[in-house]
Structure formats: structure tokens, C-alpha cells
Amino acid sequence: RMNPADVPELSRLLEIDPYLKPYAGDFQRRYKLFTQTLKEIEEKEGGIKKFSKSYESFGVHRCADGGLYCKEWAPGAEGVFLTGDFNGWNPFSYPYKKLEYGKWELYIPPKHDKTSIVPHGSKLKVVVTSKSGEILYRISPWAKYVAREGDHVTYDWIHWCPEHPYRHQHPRPAKPRSLRIYESHVGISSHEGKVASYKHFTCNVLPRIKDLGYNCIQMMAVMEHAYYASFGYQVTSFFAASSRYGTPDELKELVDVAHSMGIIVLLDVVHSHANHDLWDSNLFAYSSWEVLRFLLSNLRWWLEEYCFDGFRFDGVTSMLYHHHGMGQGFSGDYSEYFGLQVDEDSLVYLMLANHLVHTVHPDCITIAEDVSGMPALCSPITQGGGGFDYRLAMAIPDKWIQILKELKDEDWNMGNIVHTLTNSHDQALVGDKTLAFWLMDAEMYTNMSVLSPLTPVIDRGIQLHKMIRLITHALGGEGYLNFMGNEFGHPEWLDFPRKGNNESYHYARRQFHLTDDELLRYKFLNDFDRDMNKLEERCGWLAAPQAFVSEKHEGNKVIAFERADLLFLFNFHPEKSFTDYRSTFKIVLDTDEGRYGGHQRLDHNTDFISEPFGHHGRPCSLLVSVLFASVEKPIHCIHLRCLLNI
């Protein structure tokens, strides 16, 4: 039995959340498994830094003398060979030598002129003979580049070793105090019905992201995946940047240009499962030594070779539990997060992963996509936690979709909205259409022109779109994530070409041209999103302590809260305004401004003078008017800046 002292800062975790005290033993056991594995890596491999650079030996590498060194792990093989167009696809002319622990290696001397026998761009395959005599042609799991020709289903392993590889010109930006993430998919970043390129994204989308005030890009579907419609979550080559968008050097340029703009770049990493036949998936055996080598080296590769600034780990819920979250609800009861249902091998891997990336790059950012709400997942490893910096709170967008699908405006529950934004445990529904499309639906096709009458549906949709995004930004946590295009109310939904839609690209695109058209109302939403981000940059509410919610009035449908010396005041009532509403502060952001598609009903020159009049537990307050929504008047919120620090 371990003492609490064996986990250096466990007492701090239990002080922060005393309800975790009955589970102190679980944290002690997890931390012990972590330290034991770390010590074993030190003893057997010379430390986790060396262990995680195994991509320098595994796979195929050009040596300084022009020769080629190859290494694979194939414990069940009878024989291993290298073949390709360099040897006329002779399957057995270059055999690997068998080493200990299931490893195989091969050295191919250079040609007489000291050049490699396998030039850059060559096609390769590993040939594996099984104990039953079967001959298998395989792509190395360490392959750095794979591609397919035309409409071919199968991928070719391409030896990527250019004479003059891309060199990064710009340093990594400093870790931002507030994280405003623009989630992106390169392939759908064009308005055309095709797969867009890294070059297109660099030239056309990066400037938009910079202008909008986002300081972080989260890139999905970069790790190579054979099936485009898998959204990138059925990875087939973990070390290869997807060739459907361009070359590895073009991805490096994308990251480099983002860095030149002061934008950090995170990679969606899928370590929860590996792809296999029928596009299903197999889970990793996280206690396996070579699996740890492969996955930790995979993280190091993307950090070092491509200069990514961190990772969003996909499918963490599936990793954390033996039941993988399948058919399992999470109420927030702590007993659900401890005991035999927890896969501690997987949890230890995540602790090792966070330890590694934060050791190699202290400013590295890691995000866990966890819908279960595992306690201490984002606490430091020294406290017995998982070591993540952020957790992606999936319940927040799902809550808005649920509200819009199931409730009339007058039935919205203010307390439930506040609870979800501040304290959700993430048992989620799945939405399909965008927020804007749920709000405005078919009228987005006919009534978004400024030359057409402003209909009640479009008016309500535009105003609520701004309000929902602002309250989520300000109250919903310590970081903010937007999917590309949603900032301007992208219509329709996202669907990749597949058999079910006749391989159509119609919904696998982003129609950025809509917000560039001065005659369309999308520009109002885009401009509001930009100014909301830039106000956060000035005021820093995402980095501030959690908000103090002073009002969540069910009858009035009003929510008011303070954060970062700002007062946020929202009126979600569909038909009532409130005059002389006691509040506290001066307008700096107003959804009713004309430039955001509002009705300009507030005088921004007004000073709201605070009085020593106690209200909702605060010593000072002031009176403001909060406008309502009807056919003639949109639902309205105002954002006031503090005149008196109370």
C-alpha cells in the first residue's frame, strides 16, 4: 500500500476536490504504474526521450554514407524482406536479419557513386513470410509518406527522402494565455466540390483565421486514412501526412506560415484505435512495450518533424474504460470513474504521453476528447492526474442542439443552460446540421440577402446565433473551439463523399464566398465573431477564474454574470423587455449593433453609473434596459464594461 506522499502533490488534488478522498488509493496506484513504466523505459531504453525517437531507426532511412538502414518489428514472422521498384519487385533479394524481441534489420550499401540504391520517390513494400508459408506484402507502419494513383483503392509506400527537405523559417509562437481554436479540415476548405490542398489552406484560409482573431488551429484528418469519409478517424499510416492534400513539405509550410502569423497548430491524433479490414478498428495493447514505443514515437515525430504545437487526443473515453463508453451513461457520480471498469494500462499511456510532450516542449498543449468527465484528467501528473491541459466539453454544443430541436423559446431553462456551460459531465447527443441551419433552416437559401425583407426567422436566427456563441465563449470554460465556417453561420451540414450520397462533394466543402459577399447577411455573423475574439484577446476572460453568475431568472429569461472585470447580460425572453434592470457597467460589445445585423437601439455614449446599492450579493449596481424578442424586435443581449471594479 502506498502512502499519499508517494504521489508528490496528491494532497493538493484532494484539497481542491475533497470528494475524491475515497479514491486516493486509485490515484496512488495509477501514479505507481506510471513511475514504474517510466523507470523501466529509463533502464531498458536510456530514457523516454531516446525511446520516443525510435522513428530514427525503425522504417527505412538513408545513412550518411548513402546506404540504407531498415528496421521492423514483426514478432510472428518467419522472414522479412524489402522489395520495390528499386529491385524490380523481387520479393526475396533483400532479406532482413532477425534480432531479439521480434525485431528485424537490414542494411543496403550505397552504389559505387555513394548514392542510395533506393532514390527519393521510390515505391516500397515489406514482404513478410508467415510460419504457415503465406507471403504478405505490407506497408511499414513507420512509413513517412503513402499515396495512391488516380482512383486506385490501394496505397503505395513512397520513400520520402528529398535532397532539399523543407526547413522551418519561423519559431513556435509563445503559448497563448487564452486558447481560441479554429478546428479545420484541409480537404473541405474550398467552396469547390473537390479535395482542397495544403497550399490552398495556407494561401486562402490562414489569413481568414488570423483576421478572425483565433490564435490556434486544430487540424483534423492529417494522419493518413484510406477512407476519406471516416473524417480522418480510421488511421491507416500513423507517421504519414495525408497525401490527398499534397506533400509532407507542403504541410510543413502550412504550419510554418501559421507560426509566422502567431498562430499555434494542434494535430488531431488518433491513438484510441487502429484501422483494419472493413474500416472497423482494433484497439492498441497499451501494456505492450513495442506499442508504447510506436505511439510515443508517433507523438514525438509530429512535434519534431512538422513542428506541431500539441495534440487533441481523439476517443479518450474509449481508451479510459474497458466498456469503451459503449451504451454507458455518465451521471457524474465519482464511482463511475474508478474501479475495475477503468483501463489503467491505457490511462498510464496517456500519462506517459503527456509527460513526454510537456518534457520535450514545455509549452506543448494537449486536449482530451472525453465525454465521460473523468475527474483529474486535466490535473498535473504529480497530483495523480492525467496531465492534459484541456478537456473538450462535448455536452455544450449538444445542449444547444437539444434546446433548438426540442424546446420552444419560452421554455428555455436558464439554470440548465448555466449548469451545462459551467459544470457539464458530457453525456452527449449528436447534432447533424450547423447551429445556423437549426435556427434558420431553408430560409437561409432565400432570405439572407440584405436586399430582401428581414423575416422573423432570419432575424431571430441571426440574433440568437450571436448570443449563443457569446455566452458559450464567455461562460463555457477556459478555451473556445469553433469549427471552420460556423463563425459566419455556414448553412447545411457536413457530409463526405461516400456510397450513400453517390460520392458527392456537395456537403464536403466550406462556402467562404458567402461571407465575402457584401449583399449577404453572413457578413454580420462573421464580423461579430471576429470582434468577440478580439475583445477576448484584450480582456482575457478565458484565462480568468470561472464567472460569478449573479442572475439566472427563469421568468425573465435573463442570465447575468461577471468575468474578467466584465459584465455579460443576456435576455433570452421571446417577448419582454426590462427597463431599469439593476446591473453593473459601459457597452463595449453589443449584438444589436447595425454592423452585426442588429437594430441599433442602444446609445453607446451612455455611461452607466454604479451606485452603492447591493444586489445579488454584490455591493454596487446600476440600472440598464434589457430588450426583448418578438416579430418586430430581435432577442437582444448587451455586453457592458465595468466602470467600477466591484
mmCIF file with all atom_site columns, N, CA, C and O in Angstrom, residues 301-343:
data_model
loop_
_atom_site.group_PDB
_atom_site.id
_atom_site.type_symbol
_atom_site.label_atom_id
_atom_site.label_alt_id
_atom_site.label_comp_id
_atom_site.label_asym_id
_atom_site.label_entity_id
_atom_site.label_seq_id
_atom_site.pdbx_PDB_ins_code
_atom_site.Cartn_x
_atom_site.Cartn_y
_atom_site.Cartn_z
_atom_site.occupancy
_atom_site.B_iso_or_equiv
_atom_site.pdbx_formal_charge
_atom_site.auth_seq_id
_atom_site.auth_comp_id
_atom_site.auth_asym_id
_atom_site.auth_atom_id
_atom_site.pdbx_PDB_model_num
ATOM 1   N N  . TRP A 1 301 ? 7.379   12.418 -33.372 1.00 0.00 ? 301 TRP A N  1
ATOM 2   C CA . TRP A 1 301 ? 7.569   12.657 -34.798 1.00 0.00 ? 301 TRP A CA 1
ATOM 3   C C  . TRP A 1 301 ? 6.819   13.900 -35.267 1.00 0.00 ? 301 TRP A C  1
ATOM 4   O O  . TRP A 1 301 ? 7.376   14.765 -35.944 1.00 0.00 ? 301 TRP A O  1
ATOM 5   N N  . TRP A 1 302 ? 5.539   14.009 -34.894 1.00 0.00 ? 302 TRP A N  1
ATOM 6   C CA . TRP A 1 302 ? 4.737   15.153 -35.347 1.00 0.00 ? 302 TRP A CA 1
ATOM 7   C C  . TRP A 1 302 ? 5.227   16.456 -34.708 1.00 0.00 ? 302 TRP A C  1
ATOM 8   O O  . TRP A 1 302 ? 5.161   17.520 -35.322 1.00 0.00 ? 302 TRP A O  1
ATOM 9   N N  . LEU A 1 303 ? 5.739   16.366 -33.478 1.00 0.00 ? 303 LEU A N  1
ATOM 10  C CA . LEU A 1 303 ? 6.281   17.560 -32.822 1.00 0.00 ? 303 LEU A CA 1
ATOM 11  C C  . LEU A 1 303 ? 7.583   18.017 -33.476 1.00 0.00 ? 303 LEU A C  1
ATOM 12  O O  . LEU A 1 303 ? 7.787   19.210 -33.719 1.00 0.00 ? 303 LEU A O  1
ATOM 13  N N  . GLU A 1 304 ? 8.458   17.070 -33.770 1.00 0.00 ? 304 GLU A N  1
ATOM 14  C CA . GLU A 1 304 ? 9.802   17.417 -34.242 1.00 0.00 ? 304 GLU A CA 1
ATOM 15  C C  . GLU A 1 304 ? 9.836   17.649 -35.750 1.00 0.00 ? 304 GLU A C  1
ATOM 16  O O  . GLU A 1 304 ? 10.428  18.626 -36.224 1.00 0.00 ? 304 GLU A O  1
ATOM 17  N N  . GLU A 1 305 ? 9.225   16.760 -36.512 1.00 0.00 ? 305 GLU A N  1
ATOM 18  C CA . GLU A 1 305 ? 9.333   16.836 -37.968 1.00 0.00 ? 305 GLU A CA 1
ATOM 19  C C  . GLU A 1 305 ? 8.454   17.927 -38.553 1.00 0.00 ? 305 GLU A C  1
ATOM 20  O O  . GLU A 1 305 ? 8.856   18.628 -39.485 1.00 0.00 ? 305 GLU A O  1
ATOM 21  N N  . TYR A 1 306 ? 7.248   18.082 -38.006 1.00 0.00 ? 306 TYR A N  1
ATOM 22  C CA . TYR A 1 306 ? 6.296   19.044 -38.573 1.00 0.00 ? 306 TYR A CA 1
ATOM 23  C C  . TYR A 1 306 ? 6.106   20.288 -37.706 1.00 0.00 ? 306 TYR A C  1
ATOM 24  O O  . TYR A 1 306 ? 5.411   21.211 -38.094 1.00 0.00 ? 306 TYR A O  1
ATOM 25  N N  . CYS A 1 307 ? 6.696   20.268 -36.516 1.00 0.00 ? 307 CYS A N  1
ATOM 26  C CA . CYS A 1 307 ? 6.636   21.411 -35.592 1.00 0.00 ? 307 CYS A CA 1
ATOM 27  C C  . CYS A 1 307 ? 5.214   21.733 -35.138 1.00 0.00 ? 307 CYS A C  1
ATOM 28  O O  . CYS A 1 307 ? 4.874   22.909 -34.902 1.00 0.00 ? 307 CYS A O  1
ATOM 29  N N  . PHE A 1 308 ? 4.361   20.708 -35.011 1.00 0.00 ? 308 PHE A N  1
ATOM 30  C CA . PHE A 1 308 ? 3.072   20.939 -34.370 1.00 0.00 ? 308 PHE A CA 1
ATOM 31  C C  . PHE A 1 308 ? 3.311   21.355 -32.919 1.00 0.00 ? 308 PHE A C  1
ATOM 32  O O  . PHE A 1 308 ? 4.322   21.016 -32.311 1.00 0.00 ? 308 PHE A O  1
ATOM 33  N N  . ASP A 1 309 ? 2.337   22.075 -32.366 1.00 0.00 ? 309 ASP A N  1
ATOM 34  C CA . ASP A 1 309 ? 2.479   22.644 -31.022 1.00 0.00 ? 309 ASP A CA 1
ATOM 35  C C  . ASP A 1 309 ? 1.710   21.869 -29.962 1.00 0.00 ? 309 ASP A C  1
ATOM 36  O O  . ASP A 1 309 ? 1.661   22.294 -28.808 1.00 0.00 ? 309 ASP A O  1
ATOM 37  N N  . GLY A 1 310 ? 1.125   20.752 -30.347 1.00 0.00 ? 310 GLY A N  1
ATOM 38  C CA . GLY A 1 310 ? 0.379   19.959 -29.391 1.00 0.00 ? 310 GLY A CA 1
ATOM 39  C C  . GLY A 1 310 ? -0.639  19.083 -30.093 1.00 0.00 ? 310 GLY A C  1
ATOM 40  O O  . GLY A 1 310 ? -0.667  18.980 -31.329 1.00 0.00 ? 310 GLY A O  1
ATOM 41  N N  . PHE A 1 311 ? -1.490  18.470 -29.277 1.00 0.00 ? 311 PHE A N  1
ATOM 42  C CA . PHE A 1 311 ? -2.394  17.453 -29.806 1.00 0.00 ? 311 PHE A CA 1
ATOM 43  C C  . PHE A 1 311 ? -3.770  17.542 -29.165 1.00 0.00 ? 311 PHE A C  1
ATOM 44  O O  . PHE A 1 311 ? -3.906  17.884 -27.992 1.00 0.00 ? 311 PHE A O  1
ATOM 45  N N  . ARG A 1 312 ? -4.769  17.216 -29.953 1.00 0.00 ? 312 ARG A N  1
ATOM 46  C CA . ARG A 1 312 ? -6.093  16.892 -29.432 1.00 0.00 ? 312 ARG A CA 1
ATOM 47  C C  . ARG A 1 312 ? -6.247  15.385 -29.585 1.00 0.00 ? 312 ARG A C  1
ATOM 48  O O  . ARG A 1 312 ? -6.245  14.853 -30.679 1.00 0.00 ? 312 ARG A O  1
ATOM 49  N N  . PHE A 1 313 ? -6.304  14.679 -28.454 1.00 0.00 ? 313 PHE A N  1
ATOM 50  C CA . PHE A 1 313 ? -6.408  13.226 -28.459 1.00 0.00 ? 313 PHE A CA 1
ATOM 51  C C  . PHE A 1 313 ? -7.857  12.824 -28.685 1.00 0.00 ? 313 PHE A C  1
ATOM 52  O O  . PHE A 1 313 ? -8.742  13.145 -27.886 1.00 0.00 ? 313 PHE A O  1
ATOM 53  N N  . ASP A 1 314 ? -8.092  12.098 -29.766 1.00 0.00 ? 314 ASP A N  1
ATOM 54  C CA . ASP A 1 314 ? -9.436  11.632 -30.094 1.00 0.00 ? 314 ASP A CA 1
ATOM 55  C C  . ASP A 1 314 ? -9.779  10.373 -29.293 1.00 0.00 ? 314 ASP A C  1
ATOM 56  O O  . ASP A 1 314 ? -8.905  9.573  -28.967 1.00 0.00 ? 314 ASP A O  1
ATOM 57  N N  . GLY A 1 315 ? -11.061 10.220 -28.974 1.00 0.00 ? 315 GLY A N  1
ATOM 58  C CA . GLY A 1 315 ? -11.563 8.972  -28.412 1.00 0.00 ? 315 GLY A CA 1
ATOM 59  C C  . GLY A 1 315 ? -11.002 8.593  -27.058 1.00 0.00 ? 315 GLY A C  1
ATOM 60  O O  . GLY A 1 315 ? -10.840 7.409  -26.758 1.00 0.00 ? 315 GLY A O  1
ATOM 61  N N  . VAL A 1 316 ? -10.700 9.581  -26.222 1.00 0.00 ? 316 VAL A N  1
ATOM 62  C CA . VAL A 1 316 ? -10.112 9.290  -24.914 1.00 0.00 ? 316 VAL A CA 1
ATOM 63  C C  . VAL A 1 316 ? -11.080 8.483  -24.043 1.00 0.00 ? 316 VAL A C  1
ATOM 64  O O  . VAL A 1 316 ? -10.665 7.614  -23.276 1.00 0.00 ? 316 VAL A O  1
ATOM 65  N N  . THR A 1 317 ? -12.372 8.739  -24.164 1.00 0.00 ? 317 THR A N  1
ATOM 66  C CA . THR A 1 317 ? -13.349 7.961  -23.387 1.00 0.00 ? 317 THR A CA 1
ATOM 67  C C  . THR A 1 317 ? -13.229 6.477  -23.706 1.00 0.00 ? 317 THR A C  1
ATOM 68  O O  . THR A 1 317 ? -13.252 5.628  -22.800 1.00 0.00 ? 317 THR A O  1
ATOM 69  N N  . SER A 1 318 ? -13.096 6.148  -24.975 1.00 0.00 ? 318 SER A N  1
ATOM 70  C CA . SER A 1 318 ? -12.931 4.749  -25.368 1.00 0.00 ? 318 SER A CA 1
ATOM 71  C C  . SER A 1 318 ? -11.680 4.144  -24.757 1.00 0.00 ? 318 SER A C  1
ATOM 72  O O  . SER A 1 318 ? -11.655 2.969  -24.388 1.00 0.00 ? 318 SER A O  1
ATOM 73  N N  . MET A 1 319 ? -10.630 4.947  -24.616 1.00 0.00 ? 319 MET A N  1
ATOM 74  C CA . MET A 1 319 ? -9.372  4.462  -24.065 1.00 0.00 ? 319 MET A CA 1
ATOM 75  C C  . MET A 1 319 ? -9.451  4.241  -22.560 1.00 0.00 ? 319 MET A C  1
ATOM 76  O O  . MET A 1 319 ? -8.827  3.327  -22.020 1.00 0.00 ? 319 MET A O  1
ATOM 77  N N  . LEU A 1 320 ? -10.203 5.083  -21.873 1.00 0.00 ? 320 LEU A N  1
ATOM 78  C CA . LEU A 1 320 ? -10.170 5.096  -20.408 1.00 0.00 ? 320 LEU A CA 1
ATOM 79  C C  . LEU A 1 320 ? -10.882 3.922  -19.750 1.00 0.00 ? 320 LEU A C  1
ATOM 80  O O  . LEU A 1 320 ? -10.594 3.580  -18.602 1.00 0.00 ? 320 LEU A O  1
ATOM 81  N N  . TYR A 1 321 ? -11.828 3.322  -20.462 1.00 0.00 ? 321 TYR A N  1
ATOM 82  C CA . TYR A 1 321 ? -12.684 2.318  -19.820 1.00 0.00 ? 321 TYR A CA 1
ATOM 83  C C  . TYR A 1 321 ? -12.701 1.029  -20.633 1.00 0.00 ? 321 TYR A C  1
ATOM 84  O O  . TYR A 1 321 ? -12.685 1.057  -21.866 1.00 0.00 ? 321 TYR A O  1
ATOM 85  N N  . HIS A 1 322 ? -12.781 -0.085 -19.922 1.00 0.00 ? 322 HIS A N  1
ATOM 86  C CA . HIS A 1 322 ? -12.896 -1.370 -20.611 1.00 0.00 ? 322 HIS A CA 1
ATOM 87  C C  . HIS A 1 322 ? -14.203 -1.464 -21.392 1.00 0.00 ? 322 HIS A C  1
ATOM 88  O O  . HIS A 1 322 ? -14.264 -2.159 -22.409 1.00 0.00 ? 322 HIS A O  1
ATOM 89  N N  . HIS A 1 323 ? -15.240 -0.754 -20.940 1.00 0.00 ? 323 HIS A N  1
ATOM 90  C CA . HIS A 1 323 ? -16.506 -0.769 -21.685 1.00 0.00 ? 323 HIS A CA 1
ATOM 91  C C  . HIS A 1 323 ? -16.485 0.228  -22.838 1.00 0.00 ? 323 HIS A C  1
ATOM 92  O O  . HIS A 1 323 ? -17.436 0.286  -23.621 1.00 0.00 ? 323 HIS A O  1
ATOM 93  N N  . HIS A 1 324 ? -15.416 1.038  -22.944 1.00 0.00 ? 324 HIS A N  1
ATOM 94  C CA . HIS A 1 324 ? -15.201 1.997  -24.045 1.00 0.00 ? 324 HIS A CA 1
ATOM 95  C C  . HIS A 1 324 ? -16.323 3.018  -24.179 1.00 0.00 ? 324 HIS A C  1
ATOM 96  O O  . HIS A 1 324 ? -16.478 3.644  -25.233 1.00 0.00 ? 324 HIS A O  1
ATOM 97  N N  . GLY A 1 325 ? -17.126 3.181  -23.114 1.00 0.00 ? 325 GLY A N  1
ATOM 98  C CA . GLY A 1 325 ? -18.218 4.143  -23.167 1.00 0.00 ? 325 GLY A CA 1
ATOM 99  C C  . GLY A 1 325 ? -19.408 3.665  -23.970 1.00 0.00 ? 325 GLY A C  1
ATOM 100 O O  . GLY A 1 325 ? -20.375 4.416  -24.155 1.00 0.00 ? 325 GLY A O  1
ATOM 101 N N  . MET A 1 326 ? -19.361 2.423  -24.449 1.00 0.00 ? 326 MET A N  1
ATOM 102 C CA . MET A 1 326 ? -20.435 1.903  -25.292 1.00 0.00 ? 326 MET A CA 1
ATOM 103 C C  . MET A 1 326 ? -21.671 1.603  -24.443 1.00 0.00 ? 326 MET A C  1
ATOM 104 O O  . MET A 1 326 ? -21.640 0.771  -23.535 1.00 0.00 ? 326 MET A O  1
ATOM 105 N N  . GLY A 1 327 ? -22.766 2.305  -24.736 1.00 0.00 ? 327 GLY A N  1
ATOM 106 C CA . GLY A 1 327 ? -24.005 2.086  -24.006 1.00 0.00 ? 327 GLY A CA 1
ATOM 107 C C  . GLY A 1 327 ? -23.922 2.466  -22.547 1.00 0.00 ? 327 GLY A C  1
ATOM 108 O O  . GLY A 1 327 ? -24.731 2.033  -21.729 1.00 0.00 ? 327 GLY A O  1
ATOM 109 N N  . GLN A 1 328 ? -22.954 3.296  -22.214 1.00 0.00 ? 328 GLN A N  1
ATOM 110 C CA . GLN A 1 328 ? -22.701 3.648  -20.821 1.00 0.00 ? 328 GLN A CA 1
ATOM 111 C C  . GLN A 1 328 ? -23.001 5.124  -20.601 1.00 0.00 ? 328 GLN A C  1
ATOM 112 O O  . GLN A 1 328 ? -22.460 5.981  -21.291 1.00 0.00 ? 328 GLN A O  1
ATOM 113 N N  . GLY A 1 329 ? -23.869 5.421  -19.654 1.00 0.00 ? 329 GLY A N  1
ATOM 114 C CA . GLY A 1 329 ? -24.140 6.804  -19.297 1.00 0.00 ? 329 GLY A CA 1
ATOM 115 C C  . GLY A 1 329 ? -23.234 7.251  -18.170 1.00 0.00 ? 329 GLY A C  1
ATOM 116 O O  . GLY A 1 329 ? -22.816 6.447  -17.343 1.00 0.00 ? 329 GLY A O  1
ATOM 117 N N  . PHE A 1 330 ? -22.938 8.536  -18.132 1.00 0.00 ? 330 PHE A N  1
ATOM 118 C CA . PHE A 1 330 ? -22.105 9.100  -17.065 1.00 0.00 ? 330 PHE A CA 1
ATOM 119 C C  . PHE A 1 330 ? -22.896 10.211 -16.395 1.00 0.00 ? 330 PHE A C  1
ATOM 120 O O  . PHE A 1 330 ? -23.155 11.250 -16.993 1.00 0.00 ? 330 PHE A O  1
ATOM 121 N N  . SER A 1 331 ? -23.280 9.964  -15.155 1.00 0.00 ? 331 SER A N  1
ATOM 122 C CA . SER A 1 331 ? -24.095 10.936 -14.429 1.00 0.00 ? 331 SER A CA 1
ATOM 123 C C  . SER A 1 331 ? -23.245 11.948 -13.679 1.00 0.00 ? 331 SER A C  1
ATOM 124 O O  . SER A 1 331 ? -23.745 12.965 -13.224 1.00 0.00 ? 331 SER A O  1
ATOM 125 N N  . GLY A 1 332 ? -21.953 11.654 -13.530 1.00 0.00 ? 332 GLY A N  1
ATOM 126 C CA . GLY A 1 332 ? -21.084 12.494 -12.719 1.00 0.00 ? 332 GLY A CA 1
ATOM 127 C C  . GLY A 1 332 ? -20.799 11.904 -11.354 1.00 0.00 ? 332 GLY A C  1
ATOM 128 O O  . GLY A 1 332 ? -19.993 12.437 -10.599 1.00 0.00 ? 332 GLY A O  1
ATOM 129 N N  . ASP A 1 333 ? -21.450 10.779 -11.025 1.00 0.00 ? 333 ASP A N  1
ATOM 130 C CA . ASP A 1 333 ? -21.153 10.078 -9.777  1.00 0.00 ? 333 ASP A CA 1
ATOM 131 C C  . ASP A 1 333 ? -19.722 9.544  -9.851  1.00 0.00 ? 333 ASP A C  1
ATOM 132 O O  . ASP A 1 333 ? -19.349 8.839  -10.787 1.00 0.00 ? 333 ASP A O  1
ATOM 133 N N  . TYR A 1 334 ? -18.901 9.868  -8.863  1.00 0.00 ? 334 TYR A N  1
ATOM 134 C CA . TYR A 1 334 ? -17.484 9.536  -8.932  1.00 0.00 ? 334 TYR A CA 1
ATOM 135 C C  . TYR A 1 334 ? -17.217 8.033  -8.969  1.00 0.00 ? 334 TYR A C  1
ATOM 136 O O  . TYR A 1 334 ? -16.162 7.596  -9.426  1.00 0.00 ? 334 TYR A O  1
ATOM 137 N N  . SER A 1 335 ? -18.143 7.231  -8.503  1.00 0.00 ? 335 SER A N  1
ATOM 138 C CA . SER A 1 335 ? -17.931 5.780  -8.533  1.00 0.00 ? 335 SER A CA 1
ATOM 139 C C  . SER A 1 335 ? -17.833 5.253  -9.962  1.00 0.00 ? 335 SER A C  1
ATOM 140 O O  . SER A 1 335 ? -17.317 4.156  -10.194 1.00 0.00 ? 335 SER A O  1
ATOM 141 N N  . GLU A 1 336 ? -18.336 6.039  -10.938 1.00 0.00 ? 336 GLU A N  1
ATOM 142 C CA . GLU A 1 336 ? -18.292 5.614  -12.339 1.00 0.00 ? 336 GLU A CA 1
ATOM 143 C C  . GLU A 1 336 ? -16.895 5.717  -12.936 1.00 0.00 ? 336 GLU A C  1
ATOM 144 O O  . GLU A 1 336 ? -16.634 5.146  -13.999 1.00 0.00 ? 336 GLU A O  1
ATOM 145 N N  . TYR A 1 337 ? -15.989 6.436  -12.252 1.00 0.00 ? 337 TYR A N  1
ATOM 146 C CA . TYR A 1 337 ? -14.686 6.739  -12.825 1.00 0.00 ? 337 TYR A CA 1
ATOM 147 C C  . TYR A 1 337 ? -13.540 5.956  -12.178 1.00 0.00 ? 337 TYR A C  1
ATOM 148 O O  . TYR A 1 337 ? -12.375 6.204  -12.491 1.00 0.00 ? 337 TYR A O  1
ATOM 149 N N  . PHE A 1 338 ? -13.873 5.047  -11.305 1.00 0.00 ? 338 PHE A N  1
ATOM 150 C CA . PHE A 1 338 ? -12.844 4.290  -10.602 1.00 0.00 ? 338 PHE A CA 1
ATOM 151 C C  . PHE A 1 338 ? -13.252 2.823  -10.533 1.00 0.00 ? 338 PHE A C  1
ATOM 152 O O  . PHE A 1 338 ? -14.400 2.476  -10.768 1.00 0.00 ? 338 PHE A O  1
ATOM 153 N N  . GLY A 1 339 ? -12.290 1.979  -10.213 1.00 0.00 ? 339 GLY A N  1
ATOM 154 C CA . GLY A 1 339 ? -12.594 0.561  -10.094 1.00 0.00 ? 339 GLY A CA 1
ATOM 155 C C  . GLY A 1 339 ? -12.196 -0.220 -11.330 1.00 0.00 ? 339 GLY A C  1
ATOM 156 O O  . GLY A 1 339 ? -11.449 0.251  -12.203 1.00 0.00 ? 339 GLY A O  1
ATOM 157 N N  . LEU A 1 340 ? -12.742 -1.423 -11.444 1.00 0.00 ? 340 LEU A N  1
ATOM 158 C CA . LEU A 1 340 ? -12.311 -2.360 -12.474 1.00 0.00 ? 340 LEU A CA 1
ATOM 159 C C  . LEU A 1 340 ? -12.701 -1.937 -13.883 1.00 0.00 ? 340 LEU A C  1
ATOM 160 O O  . LEU A 1 340 ? -12.141 -2.436 -14.861 1.00 0.00 ? 340 LEU A O  1
ATOM 161 N N  . GLN A 1 341 ? -13.670 -1.025 -14.011 1.00 0.00 ? 341 GLN A N  1
ATOM 162 C CA . GLN A 1 341 ? -14.056 -0.608 -15.369 1.00 0.00 ? 341 GLN A CA 1
ATOM 163 C C  . GLN A 1 341 ? -13.016 0.290  -16.030 1.00 0.00 ? 341 GLN A C  1
ATOM 164 O O  . GLN A 1 341 ? -13.058 0.518  -17.233 1.00 0.00 ? 341 GLN A O  1
ATOM 165 N N  . VAL A 1 342 ? -12.076 0.838  -15.240 1.00 0.00 ? 342 VAL A N  1
ATOM 166 C CA . VAL A 1 342 ? -11.049 1.730  -15.791 1.00 0.00 ? 342 VAL A CA 1
ATOM 167 C C  . VAL A 1 342 ? -9.902  0.907  -16.378 1.00 0.00 ? 342 VAL A C  1
ATOM 168 O O  . VAL A 1 342 ? -9.388  -0.006 -15.747 1.00 0.00 ? 342 VAL A O  1
ATOM 169 N N  . ASP A 1 343 ? -9.507  1.229  -17.605 1.00 0.00 ? 343 ASP A N  1
ATOM 170 C CA . ASP A 1 343 ? -8.365  0.587  -18.257 1.00 0.00 ? 343 ASP A CA 1
ATOM 171 C C  . ASP A 1 343 ? -7.110  1.352  -17.849 1.00 0.00 ? 343 ASP A C  1
ATOM 172 O O  . ASP A 1 343 ? -6.745  2.353  -18.456 1.00 0.00 ? 343 ASP A O  1
#
